Each structure stands twice: as structure tokens, then as C-alpha cells.
Amino acid sequence: MELEAYLKRRQAIINRALGKYLPSVQELPGTIHRAMRYSVLGPGKRIRPVLVLAACEAVGGKISSVMPAACAVELIHAYSLVHDDLPSMDNDDFRRGKPSCHKQFGEAIGILTGDALLTYSFQLLSSGNKPAGNGSASEVRLRVIGEVARAIGTQGMLGGQVADVEVTRRRSVKPQLLQFIHTRKTGALIAASVRVGALLGGASPKAYQALSRYGQRVGLVFQLVDDLLDRDGVVELSGEAAVRRQAERLTRSACAALAPLGRRGQPLMGLAEFILTRES
Amino acid sequence: MELEAYLKRRQAIINRALGKYLPSVQELPGTIHRAMRYSVLGPGKRIRPVLVLAACEAVGGKISSVMPAACAVELIHAYSLVHDDLPSMDNDDFRRGKPSCHKQFGEAIGILTGDALLTYSFQLLSSGNKPAGNGSASEVRLRVIGEVARAIGTQGMLGGQVADVEVTRRRSVKPQLLQFIHTRKTGALIAASVRVGALLGGASPKAYQALSRYGQRVGLVFQLVDDLLDRDGVVELSGEAAVRRQAERLTRSACAALAPLGRRGQPLMGLAEFILTRES
């Protein structure tokens, strides 16, 4: 299958770049660098950085110019998993088939590792090659930093996480609150990944708008499929069939939004399909 | 005393700005915004943001252009305190005379509040008024983001914190490791605050170098005085008298570094003296 090959190639490039950008364990203080590498490297679908690269290419940008940003987005995802797994949060002992970060390194290092991944992602976003965008390169990069910070702040990923903590405490779920968690906890960073690739790839305003729409819809689908796989969240509220129909409708709408990009949008269509049909 | 009046005026301006920039509790999700405000507002010497403003003014910049960055630096300081206080770290139930964030809001919200303050600080750094610096405004701001990320990453504040966790575990202290903790855990963010003010204030290369030297020394003094007040760290190793002499020597050297700035450097000299002689 063509998409599978595309995905494998992209994942390999990203894994190499992550290994290169993450601080080496030889560098002091070694413990935290080891814990950062432990939490990021190894298995992982790399959907967010793949979306950054694909959005960049869809507007004719070079992937070398977005690699630091693509890696930054993956480090942010890893930070969110490390903190989510902590005993006072989801209390998960395993992640991707091995002990979670705090199980391996202790709780204090677990907290600090998440902090370090988040901090380092902004260092990566502030550096990197010259982006291809219109306007000053620095302006584009600053805008990207603002976009990412908002997407993962209290109006985005963190807001979704806080609402999730509150829902768990209350043991009752209001549909509106669930919708809030949905659009923010996972969707915001997925959508931002697409916008980051578009901005750094030098998207025209029209192409940026198209990719923005695509990203927003794909972000929602990602979360709906999570709920379908876990049989919780909106699936408990609306039933499997209705949620699957919604996810399919949103995927079609995401692909339709790519029309202005012509053939260049094809890998993104494949990725939307992959996000809809994934089984883990 | 003149310095006291200067400090009070600056602290009042900063407190007002913090109150304005921090998300309102009316905004959803309210809990995390309440916890962010709880952890930042209220008593606090605001030394880091005061240094940002003073360094900016020392090179002829306007403080309005550095207020977002000054607040960002204080939010980063607050994030580090919130995470340091957590049960798996220092396990402190009180902070500035009231329950620490996790005691007030629970451990999960404590972790997320630190994350939110750190994230929001980068959002603030990416926005703000046009800096007065030479070169493109965006370039200066990007450089500031890189400086701050490095100062609080594993080669800076976080590295010091990790080393501190490891020292506590081992219950033995090597002088070299203690030195590492010292220069990084507190000193790195203090030194960065001065550089941030200088960069955004439009410092010439010569003025920037002078302020860099000043900031590095003052950062070290800050940590030495912490140890003198707590009677631990290097004080246990070298004795109170030797540490006090070192702090005094560094303060003189910090003030001497300000010579190229002429009269404009005077508030910074006062602040160095304040950091040396503070009693809490």
C-alpha cells in the first residue's frame, strides 16, 4: 500500500531527527537526558510530526526547514503522555509496552522530564533552519511559537486535560464538557501541527485556510477514533454507530477542504484516512 | 531609602501587569486559571521581573516594551516553585505563608498549573509590544525565547533541579555537583532576566556584554545568599564567613561590570546590593 510506504519513510526520517535533536546521555545531567530519550524514542506512530511534514510539502515547502518544528511537536506530545501517566493523574504503569517514565525513573524525575521536554520543544521552535514563508523568517517562526503555545495552553490541550481531571473527580459527564475535552485535549495539537507545517512551508493565505480547516477536522476525528477504540467518551453517550458516522463525515469534509491544493494534498488525504481507520 | 521606593514602584507595576496578563477565572476552564493566579499573585519580591525592567532601562529602553517578558519570567519562577513543592519533590505544604498549590487544589491540578504557567510564559514571550532593539523586532524576540528556554532547560534551571533531586537521594554532596546546582538552579534564570531586559531594551553589543557579566554574578550571589539564609549548601562546605566574603566580592564585581552604562546603571547597582543584603 502506497500510504504505508509513505508513512514508514516519514517515520524513519522523524525518528532519526528526534535521536539527533534530543540531548545526548553523555551530556550532564545524564539522568534527565536518558529519561527524555526513553520517553520519546522507541515505538510511536509520529502522527503529529508526519502531519507537520505533509502540510509543509503540500504547500511546496522543504521538509528540512520544518524538521526542528516537527520534532518539537512530538516532544510536546511525549511531555503530555509523561505527565498524564503520573500517579496523581491517570496512574499508568506502562506506556507503549514498557514501564512509564515515572515507573522507570521515579516520580520526581517523571515530572521534571515532562517539564524538560516541554521546555526543549520551545528551544527547538526558536531555532532551526530559515523557513520558506513570506514575510520575515523570524516573524513566521514567532507566529508558530504563539500558535503552538495557545494550542497546548489552558485554551487547548491543558484545558482539555484539566476538564478531564474534573470529570474523573465528579464521576458524571455532561455532554458539553465532553465536547470541550474532545476538541482540546487531542484535537488542538493535531490541528496546530498542520498549521505549523503550513506556516513554515510558506503557505499562501488561501492554502493556509484550507489546511487549517483540514487540521481542525482531522484533530476531531483523531479523538473520536480514540473513543471508538476505548469504547468510552462520546461513544458511551451517542453509541458506536453514530460516532463512526460522524468521524467518516468529518474525514470527508477534511479531504474536501484540501481541494485548493490539488495533487499536492494527496498525502494528507491518505493521512486523514489512516487516522480514521487506525486500529490502535 | 531610595532603592526601597524604586523597588516598591516597580513591584506595584509588575503586580498590576501580572494581574492583567494572567487568564481570568471567568474564562473556562476556571480551576486552572484560579490555580495559576493563586500561585503567582500575592506576596513575592518580583526580583526577576524587576531585573528585566532595570536592565531594559539601563540601556535606554522603555519598560512598556518589556512588560510581557518581565511577567513571563515571573511566571516561569512561579512554575518552578509549584513543581518544586510537589510531594515527590520537596513536599512543601506551604509557600509564602499559604498552602502550596497542590495542597490547595490537589496534586493533579498542581502539576497542570506548573505546566500551564510554563506554557503561558512562552505565549507571552512570543507576543508583546515591538521591542526597541536593533535588527528586526521579531529576530530579537526569537533570540529572547531561545535564551529563556536554554536558561530553564536541562543545561540551566532544570539541570540544577535534577542534580538537586539526585543529591537528596544520595545523601552525600560532592563540591563540584553543588557548584553545578548553584550556577544553574537559581542563577541561570536570574542571569537570563538581565539579558532579556538588555536585548528587548535594544542594548548595544558592549552594553549587552556588560549586563551579561552583571547578571551572571548577581545570579550566583542570589544562590549564595539563599544558602547563607538557610545555613546549608556551600555554607555547610565552606563556612559562613567564606561564603559571605565570596558573595561580597561577586557583588562588587557585578557593579564594576556596569561601568560602561554610566549613571543609568545605578538602579542595577542598588539591586545587586539588595540581593546581597536581603534577609528572606
Coordinates of C-alpha atoms in Angstrom, one line a residue:
Chain A
M1 CA 0.0 0.0 0.0
E2 CA 1.3 3.4 -1.0
L3 CA 0.4 5.3 2.1
E4 CA 2.0 2.7 4.3
A5 CA 5.3 3.1 2.5
Y6 CA 5.0 6.9 2.7
L7 CA 4.3 6.7 6.4
K8 CA 7.2 4.4 7.0
R9 CA 9.7 6.6 5.2
R10 CA 8.4 9.7 7.1
Q11 CA 8.5 7.9 10.4
A12 CA 12.1 6.8 9.8
I13 CA 13.2 10.4 9.0
I14 CA 11.5 11.7 12.1
N15 CA 12.9 9.0 14.4
R16 CA 16.4 9.9 13.1
A17 CA 15.9 13.6 13.6
L18 CA 14.5 13.0 17.1
G19 CA 17.6 11.0 18.0
K20 CA 19.8 13.8 16.7
Y21 CA 18.0 16.7 18.4
L22 CA 17.4 15.1 21.8
P23 CA 20.3 15.9 24.2
S24 CA 22.8 13.0 24.5
V25 CA 23.1 11.0 27.7
Q26 CA 26.8 11.8 27.8
E27 CA 25.8 15.4 28.4
L28 CA 25.3 16.4 32.1
P29 CA 22.9 15.9 33.8
G30 CA 22.7 12.4 32.2
T31 CA 19.6 11.1 34.1
I32 CA 17.2 13.6 32.7
H33 CA 18.6 13.2 29.2
R34 CA 18.2 9.4 29.5
A35 CA 14.7 9.9 30.7
M36 CA 13.8 12.3 27.8
R37 CA 15.2 9.8 25.2
Y38 CA 13.4 6.9 27.0
S39 CA 10.1 8.8 26.8
V40 CA 10.4 9.9 23.2
L41 CA 12.3 7.3 21.2
G42 CA 11.1 3.7 20.5
P43 CA 7.7 2.9 19.1
G44 CA 5.2 5.6 18.2
K45 CA 3.2 6.5 15.2
R46 CA 4.6 10.0 14.9
I47 CA 1.3 11.2 13.5
R48 CA 1.8 14.8 14.6
P49 CA 5.3 15.4 13.1
V50 CA 4.2 13.5 9.9
L51 CA 1.4 16.0 9.6
V52 CA 3.8 18.9 10.0
L53 CA 6.0 17.5 7.2
A54 CA 3.0 16.7 5.0
A55 CA 1.4 20.1 5.4
C56 CA 4.7 21.7 4.6
E57 CA 5.1 19.7 1.4
A58 CA 1.5 20.3 0.4
V59 CA 2.4 24.0 0.0
G60 CA 5.7 23.3 -1.7
G61 CA 8.0 23.7 1.3
K62 CA 11.1 21.7 2.0
I63 CA 10.9 19.2 4.9
S64 CA 14.4 20.1 6.1
S65 CA 13.1 23.5 7.0
V66 CA 10.4 22.1 9.3
M67 CA 12.2 19.2 11.0
P68 CA 13.0 21.0 14.2
A69 CA 9.4 22.1 14.5
A70 CA 8.1 18.6 13.6
C71 CA 10.3 17.2 16.4
A72 CA 9.2 19.9 18.8
V73 CA 5.6 18.9 18.3
E74 CA 6.4 15.2 19.0
L75 CA 8.3 16.3 22.2
I76 CA 5.2 18.1 23.3
H77 CA 3.1 15.0 22.7
A78 CA 5.6 13.0 24.7
Y79 CA 5.6 15.6 27.6
S80 CA 1.8 15.3 27.7
L81 CA 1.9 11.5 28.0
V82 CA 4.7 11.5 30.7
H83 CA 2.6 13.9 32.9
D84 CA -0.7 12.1 32.1
D85 CA 0.8 8.8 33.3
L86 CA 1.8 10.2 36.7
P87 CA 0.2 8.6 39.8
S88 CA -1.9 11.7 40.6
M89 CA -3.2 11.8 37.0
D90 CA -4.0 8.6 35.1
N91 CA -1.6 6.5 37.2
D92 CA -0.5 4.3 34.3
D93 CA 2.5 2.0 34.9
F94 CA 3.0 1.2 31.3
R95 CA 3.3 3.2 28.1
R96 CA 3.9 1.6 24.7
G97 CA 4.7 -1.7 26.2
K98 CA 7.4 -0.6 28.7
P99 CA 7.3 1.0 32.1
S100 CA 6.1 4.6 32.0
C101 CA 8.7 7.3 32.7
H102 CA 7.9 7.7 36.4
K103 CA 7.9 3.9 36.9
Q104 CA 11.4 3.7 35.3
F105 CA 13.0 6.8 36.8
G106 CA 10.9 7.7 39.9
E107 CA 8.1 10.3 40.2
A108 CA 10.3 13.4 40.7
I109 CA 12.3 12.7 37.5
G110 CA 9.0 11.9 35.8
I111 CA 7.7 15.4 36.5
L112 CA 11.0 17.0 35.5
T113 CA 11.2 15.0 32.3
G114 CA 7.9 16.3 31.2
D115 CA 9.0 19.8 32.1
A116 CA 12.2 19.3 30.2
L117 CA 10.5 18.0 27.0
L118 CA 8.1 21.0 27.0
T119 CA 10.9 23.5 27.6
Y120 CA 13.2 21.9 25.0
S121 CA 10.4 22.0 22.4
F122 CA 10.3 25.8 22.6
Q123 CA 14.0 25.9 22.3
L124 CA 13.7 23.9 19.1
L125 CA 10.9 26.1 17.8
S126 CA 13.0 29.2 18.3
S127 CA 15.9 27.8 16.4
G128 CA 16.1 25.7 13.2
N129 CA 16.6 26.5 9.5
K130 CA 15.3 29.5 7.7
P131 CA 11.6 28.9 6.9
A132 CA 10.4 29.4 3.4
G133 CA 7.5 31.6 4.3
N134 CA 6.6 35.1 3.0
G135 CA 7.5 37.9 5.3
S136 CA 10.5 37.8 7.6
A137 CA 11.6 34.3 8.6
S138 CA 11.7 35.3 12.3
E139 CA 8.1 36.6 12.1
V140 CA 6.8 33.3 10.8
R141 CA 8.7 31.4 13.5
L142 CA 7.4 33.7 16.2
R143 CA 3.8 33.2 14.9
V144 CA 4.4 29.4 15.0
I145 CA 5.6 29.6 18.7
G146 CA 2.4 31.6 19.5
E147 CA 0.2 29.1 17.7
V148 CA 1.8 26.1 19.5
A149 CA 1.7 27.8 22.9
R150 CA -2.0 28.5 22.5
A151 CA -2.8 25.0 21.2
I152 CA -1.2 23.4 24.3
G153 CA -2.3 26.0 26.9
T154 CA -5.4 26.3 29.0
Q155 CA -7.5 27.1 26.0
G156 CA -6.1 24.0 24.3
M157 CA -4.5 20.7 25.4
L158 CA -4.1 21.7 29.0
G159 CA -7.6 22.9 29.3
G160 CA -8.9 19.6 28.0
Q161 CA -6.7 17.8 30.5
V162 CA -8.0 19.9 33.4
A163 CA -11.6 19.3 32.3
D164 CA -10.7 15.6 32.2
V165 CA -9.4 15.6 35.7
E166 CA -12.6 17.3 36.9
V167 CA -14.8 14.8 35.1
T168 CA -12.9 11.9 36.7
R169 CA -13.4 13.5 40.1
R170 CA -17.1 14.2 39.6
R171 CA -17.8 10.8 38.0
S172 CA -20.5 12.4 36.0
V173 CA -20.2 13.6 32.4
K174 CA -22.0 16.5 30.8
P175 CA -22.1 16.3 27.0
Q176 CA -20.9 19.9 26.7
L177 CA -17.9 19.2 28.9
L178 CA -17.0 16.1 27.0
Q179 CA -17.2 18.1 23.8
F180 CA -14.8 20.7 25.4
I181 CA -12.3 17.9 26.3
H182 CA -12.6 16.4 22.9
T183 CA -11.8 19.5 20.8
R184 CA -8.9 20.5 23.1
K185 CA -7.2 17.5 24.7
T186 CA -6.0 15.9 21.5
G187 CA -7.5 17.9 18.6
A188 CA -5.8 21.2 19.4
L189 CA -2.2 19.8 19.0
I190 CA -3.1 17.8 15.9
A191 CA -4.7 20.9 14.3
A192 CA -1.7 23.0 15.3
S193 CA 0.7 20.5 13.8
V194 CA -0.9 21.0 10.4
R195 CA -0.9 24.8 10.8
V196 CA 2.8 24.8 11.8
G197 CA 3.8 22.8 8.7
A198 CA 1.7 25.2 6.5
L199 CA 3.2 28.4 8.0
L200 CA 6.8 27.2 7.9
G201 CA 6.3 25.8 4.4
G202 CA 5.3 29.2 3.2
A203 CA 1.6 28.7 2.6
S204 CA -0.4 31.4 0.8
P205 CA -3.4 32.7 2.9
K206 CA -5.7 30.6 0.8
A207 CA -3.7 27.4 1.3
Y208 CA -3.3 28.2 5.0
Q209 CA -7.0 28.5 5.4
A210 CA -7.6 25.2 3.5
L211 CA -5.0 23.4 5.7
S212 CA -6.4 25.0 8.9
R213 CA -9.9 23.5 8.1
Y214 CA -8.3 20.1 7.3
G215 CA -6.4 20.1 10.6
Q216 CA -9.3 21.0 12.7
R217 CA -11.4 18.2 11.3
V218 CA -8.7 15.6 11.4
G219 CA -8.0 16.6 15.1
L220 CA -11.6 15.9 15.9
V221 CA -11.6 12.6 14.1
F222 CA -8.5 11.5 15.9
Q223 CA -10.3 12.0 19.3
L224 CA -13.5 10.3 18.1
V225 CA -11.5 7.3 16.9
D226 CA -9.7 7.2 20.3
D227 CA -13.1 7.0 21.9
L228 CA -14.2 4.3 19.5
L229 CA -11.1 2.2 20.2
D230 CA -11.5 2.6 24.0
R231 CA -15.4 2.4 23.9
D232 CA -15.7 5.4 26.2
G233 CA -16.2 9.2 26.0
V234 CA -18.7 10.2 23.3
V235 CA -19.3 6.5 22.4
E236 CA -20.9 6.0 25.8
L237 CA -23.1 9.0 25.1
S238 CA -24.1 8.6 21.5
G239 CA -23.3 5.0 20.6
E240 CA -20.7 3.5 18.3
A241 CA -22.6 3.7 15.0
A242 CA -23.4 7.4 15.4
V243 CA -19.8 8.3 16.4
R244 CA -18.4 6.3 13.5
R245 CA -20.7 8.1 11.0
Q246 CA -19.6 11.5 12.5
A247 CA -15.9 10.5 12.1
E248 CA -16.5 9.5 8.5
R249 CA -18.3 12.7 7.7
L250 CA -15.6 14.8 9.2
T251 CA -12.9 12.9 7.3
R252 CA -14.7 13.5 4.0
S253 CA -15.0 17.2 5.0
A254 CA -11.3 17.3 5.8
C255 CA -10.4 15.9 2.5
A256 CA -12.7 18.2 0.6
A257 CA -11.1 21.2 2.3
L258 CA -7.8 20.2 0.6
A259 CA -9.2 20.9 -2.9
P260 CA -7.4 24.2 -3.4
L261 CA -4.0 22.3 -3.0
G262 CA -4.6 19.9 -6.0
R263 CA -2.5 16.8 -6.2
R264 CA -0.1 18.1 -3.5
G265 CA -2.8 17.4 -1.0
Q266 CA -2.9 13.7 -1.7
P267 CA -0.6 12.5 1.1
L268 CA -2.8 14.5 3.6
M269 CA -5.9 12.7 2.3
G270 CA -4.2 9.4 2.9
L271 CA -3.3 10.5 6.4
A272 CA -6.9 11.5 7.1
E273 CA -7.9 8.0 6.0
F274 CA -5.2 6.5 8.2
I275 CA -6.4 8.5 11.2
L276 CA -10.0 7.3 10.6
T277 CA -9.2 3.6 10.1
R278 CA -6.3 3.1 12.6
E279 CA -6.7 0.2 15.0
S280 CA -4.5 1.4 17.9
Chain B
M1 CA 15.8 54.8 51.3
E2 CA 15.8 55.5 47.6
L3 CA 16.2 51.9 46.4
E4 CA 13.3 50.8 48.6
A5 CA 11.0 53.4 46.9
Y6 CA 12.3 52.3 43.5
L7 CA 11.6 48.7 44.3
K8 CA 8.1 49.3 45.6
R9 CA 7.1 51.3 42.5
R10 CA 8.5 48.6 40.2
Q11 CA 6.8 45.8 42.2
A12 CA 3.5 47.6 42.0
I13 CA 3.8 48.0 38.2
I14 CA 4.7 44.3 37.9
N15 CA 1.9 43.1 40.1
R16 CA -0.6 45.1 38.1
A17 CA 0.7 43.7 34.9
L18 CA 0.7 40.1 36.2
G19 CA -3.0 40.5 37.2
K20 CA -3.8 41.8 33.8
Y21 CA -1.9 39.2 31.7
L22 CA -2.9 36.1 33.7
P23 CA -6.1 34.5 32.3
S24 CA -9.2 35.5 34.2
V25 CA -11.1 32.9 36.4
Q26 CA -14.2 33.7 34.4
E27 CA -12.6 32.1 31.4
L28 CA -13.1 28.3 31.1
P29 CA -11.6 26.2 32.5
G30 CA -11.8 28.3 35.6
T31 CA -10.0 25.9 38.0
I32 CA -6.6 26.1 36.3
H33 CA -6.9 29.9 35.9
R34 CA -7.7 30.2 39.6
A35 CA -4.7 28.0 40.5
M36 CA -2.4 30.0 38.2
R37 CA -3.5 33.3 39.8
Y38 CA -3.2 31.7 43.3
S39 CA 0.4 30.6 42.6
V40 CA 1.6 33.9 41.1
L41 CA -0.3 36.8 42.7
G42 CA 0.1 37.8 46.3
P43 CA 3.4 38.4 48.1
G44 CA 6.6 38.0 46.2
K45 CA 9.7 40.1 45.8
R46 CA 9.5 40.0 42.0
I47 CA 13.3 40.2 41.7
R48 CA 13.4 38.6 38.3
P49 CA 10.9 40.9 36.5
V50 CA 12.4 43.9 38.3
L51 CA 15.8 42.9 36.8
V52 CA 14.2 42.7 33.4
L53 CA 12.8 46.2 33.7
A54 CA 16.0 47.7 35.2
A55 CA 18.3 46.1 32.5
C56 CA 15.9 47.5 29.8
E57 CA 16.1 51.0 31.3
A58 CA 19.8 50.8 31.8
V59 CA 20.2 50.7 28.0
G60 CA 17.6 53.4 27.4
G61 CA 14.6 51.1 26.6
K62 CA 11.0 51.7 27.6
I63 CA 9.6 49.4 30.2
S64 CA 6.3 49.1 28.4
S65 CA 8.1 47.2 25.7
V66 CA 9.4 44.5 28.2
M67 CA 6.4 44.1 30.5
P68 CA 5.2 40.9 28.8
A69 CA 8.7 39.4 29.0
A70 CA 9.1 40.5 32.6
C71 CA 5.8 38.8 33.5
A72 CA 6.8 35.7 31.6
V73 CA 10.0 35.4 33.7
E74 CA 8.0 35.7 36.9
L75 CA 5.5 33.0 35.6
I76 CA 8.5 30.7 35.0
H77 CA 9.7 31.3 38.5
A78 CA 6.2 30.5 39.9
Y79 CA 6.1 27.3 37.7
S80 CA 9.4 26.1 39.2
L81 CA 8.1 26.8 42.8
V82 CA 4.8 25.0 42.1
H83 CA 6.6 21.9 40.8
D84 CA 9.3 22.0 43.5
D85 CA 6.7 22.0 46.2
L86 CA 5.1 18.7 44.9
P87 CA 5.0 15.7 47.3
S88 CA 7.6 13.7 45.2
M89 CA 9.9 16.7 45.1
D90 CA 10.4 19.0 48.2
N91 CA 7.0 18.1 49.6
D92 CA 6.3 21.6 50.9
D93 CA 2.8 22.2 52.3
F94 CA 3.3 26.0 52.5
R95 CA 4.6 28.7 50.2
R96 CA 4.7 32.4 51.0
G97 CA 2.5 31.8 54.1
K98 CA -0.3 30.0 52.4
P99 CA -1.0 26.4 51.4
S100 CA 1.1 25.4 48.4
C101 CA -0.7 25.0 45.0
H102 CA -1.1 21.2 45.3
K103 CA -2.3 21.4 48.9
Q104 CA -4.9 23.9 47.8
F105 CA -6.0 22.4 44.5
G106 CA -4.9 18.7 44.6
E107 CA -1.8 17.2 43.1
A108 CA -3.1 16.7 39.6
I109 CA -4.0 20.4 39.3
G110 CA -0.7 21.3 40.9
I111 CA 1.2 19.5 38.1
L112 CA -1.0 21.0 35.4
T113 CA -0.7 24.5 36.9
G114 CA 3.0 24.4 36.6
D115 CA 2.7 23.2 33.1
A116 CA 0.2 25.9 32.3
L117 CA 2.4 28.7 33.7
L118 CA 5.4 27.5 31.7
T119 CA 3.4 27.2 28.5
Y120 CA 1.8 30.6 29.0
S121 CA 5.1 32.2 29.6
F122 CA 6.2 31.2 26.1
Q123 CA 2.9 32.6 24.7
L124 CA 3.7 35.9 26.4
L125 CA 7.3 35.9 25.1
S126 CA 6.0 35.4 21.6
S127 CA 3.7 38.3 21.8
G128 CA 4.0 41.8 23.3
N129 CA 4.9 45.2 22.0
K130 CA 7.6 45.9 19.5
P131 CA 11.0 45.8 21.1
A132 CA 13.3 48.7 20.7
G133 CA 16.3 46.6 19.6
N134 CA 18.4 46.9 16.6
G135 CA 17.7 44.4 13.8
S136 CA 14.2 43.1 13.3
A137 CA 11.9 43.1 16.2
S138 CA 11.0 39.5 15.6
E139 CA 14.6 38.4 15.5
V140 CA 15.2 40.0 18.9
R141 CA 12.2 38.3 20.3
L142 CA 13.1 34.9 18.9
R143 CA 16.6 35.3 20.4
V144 CA 15.0 36.1 23.8
I145 CA 12.8 32.9 23.6
G146 CA 15.9 30.8 22.9
E147 CA 17.8 32.5 25.8
V148 CA 15.0 31.8 28.2
A149 CA 14.4 28.2 27.0
R150 CA 18.2 27.4 27.5
A151 CA 18.3 29.1 30.9
I152 CA 15.5 27.0 32.2
G153 CA 16.3 23.8 30.4
T154 CA 18.5 20.8 31.3
Q155 CA 21.6 23.0 30.9
G156 CA 20.1 25.5 33.2
M157 CA 17.4 25.6 35.9
L158 CA 16.0 22.1 35.2
G159 CA 19.5 20.6 35.2
G160 CA 20.1 22.2 38.6
Q161 CA 16.9 20.8 39.9
V162 CA 17.7 17.2 38.6
A163 CA 21.1 17.4 40.3
D164 CA 19.4 18.5 43.5
V165 CA 17.0 15.5 43.4
E166 CA 20.0 13.2 42.9
V167 CA 21.9 14.8 45.8
T168 CA 18.9 14.4 48.1
R169 CA 18.7 10.7 47.1
R170 CA 22.4 10.0 47.6
R171 CA 22.6 12.0 50.9
S172 CA 26.2 12.9 50.0
V173 CA 27.3 16.1 48.4
K174 CA 30.3 16.5 46.1
P175 CA 31.5 20.1 46.0
Q176 CA 31.5 20.0 42.2
L177 CA 27.9 18.9 42.0
L178 CA 26.9 21.5 44.5
Q179 CA 28.6 24.1 42.3
F180 CA 26.7 22.8 39.3
I181 CA 23.4 23.1 41.2
H182 CA 24.3 26.6 42.3
T183 CA 25.1 28.1 39.0
R184 CA 22.0 26.6 37.4
K185 CA 19.1 26.1 39.7
T186 CA 18.7 29.8 40.6
G187 CA 21.5 31.7 38.9
A188 CA 20.5 30.8 35.3
L189 CA 17.1 32.4 35.3
I190 CA 18.3 35.5 37.2
A191 CA 21.1 36.0 34.7
A192 CA 18.7 35.4 31.8
S193 CA 16.3 38.0 33.2
V194 CA 19.0 40.6 32.9
R195 CA 19.9 39.5 29.4
V196 CA 16.2 39.5 28.3
G197 CA 15.8 43.1 29.5
A198 CA 19.0 44.1 27.8
L199 CA 18.0 42.5 24.4
L200 CA 14.5 43.9 24.4
G201 CA 15.7 47.3 25.5
G202 CA 18.0 47.5 22.5
A203 CA 21.4 47.1 24.1
S204 CA 24.5 47.7 22.0
P205 CA 26.9 44.7 21.9
K206 CA 29.1 46.5 24.5
A207 CA 26.2 47.2 26.9
Y208 CA 24.9 43.7 26.4
Q209 CA 28.2 42.2 27.4
A210 CA 28.4 44.4 30.5
L211 CA 24.9 43.4 31.5
S212 CA 25.6 39.8 30.9
R213 CA 28.5 39.9 33.2
Y214 CA 26.5 41.7 35.8
G215 CA 23.6 39.1 35.6
Q216 CA 25.9 36.1 35.9
R217 CA 27.5 37.4 39.0
V218 CA 24.2 38.6 40.6
G219 CA 22.7 35.2 39.9
L220 CA 25.5 33.5 41.8
V221 CA 25.2 35.9 44.7
F222 CA 21.4 35.2 44.9
Q223 CA 22.1 31.5 45.4
L224 CA 25.0 32.1 47.9
V225 CA 22.7 34.3 50.0
D226 CA 20.0 31.6 49.8
D227 CA 22.5 29.2 51.3
L228 CA 23.5 31.7 53.9
L229 CA 19.9 32.3 55.0
D230 CA 19.2 28.5 55.1
R231 CA 22.6 27.6 56.5
D232 CA 23.0 24.8 54.0
G233 CA 24.6 24.1 50.6
V234 CA 28.0 25.7 50.2
V235 CA 27.7 27.2 53.8
E236 CA 28.0 23.6 55.1
L237 CA 31.0 23.1 53.0
S238 CA 33.0 26.3 53.2
G239 CA 31.6 28.0 56.3
E240 CA 29.5 31.2 56.6
A241 CA 32.4 33.7 56.7
A242 CA 34.0 32.4 53.5
V243 CA 30.6 32.3 51.6
R244 CA 29.8 35.9 52.8
R245 CA 33.2 37.2 51.5
Q246 CA 32.6 35.4 48.2
A247 CA 29.2 37.0 47.8
E248 CA 30.5 40.4 48.6
R249 CA 33.4 40.0 46.2
L250 CA 31.0 38.9 43.4
T251 CA 28.6 41.8 44.2
R252 CA 31.5 44.3 43.8
S253 CA 32.5 42.6 40.5
A254 CA 28.9 42.8 39.3
C255 CA 28.7 46.5 40.0
A256 CA 32.1 47.1 38.4
A257 CA 30.8 45.4 35.2
L258 CA 28.2 48.1 34.9
A259 CA 30.8 50.9 34.4
P260 CA 30.2 51.3 30.6
L261 CA 26.5 52.2 31.4
G262 CA 27.3 55.2 33.5
R263 CA 24.6 56.7 35.6
R264 CA 21.9 54.5 34.0
G265 CA 23.4 51.5 35.7
Q266 CA 22.7 52.9 39.2
P267 CA 19.4 51.1 39.9
L268 CA 21.1 47.8 39.0
M269 CA 23.8 48.5 41.5
G270 CA 21.2 49.1 44.1
L271 CA 19.5 45.8 43.2
A272 CA 22.8 43.9 43.5
E273 CA 23.2 45.4 47.0
F274 CA 19.6 44.4 47.8
I275 CA 20.2 40.8 46.6
L276 CA 23.3 40.6 48.8
T277 CA 21.8 42.0 51.9
R278 CA 18.2 40.6 51.7
E279 CA 17.1 38.8 54.8
S280 CA 14.5 36.5 53.3

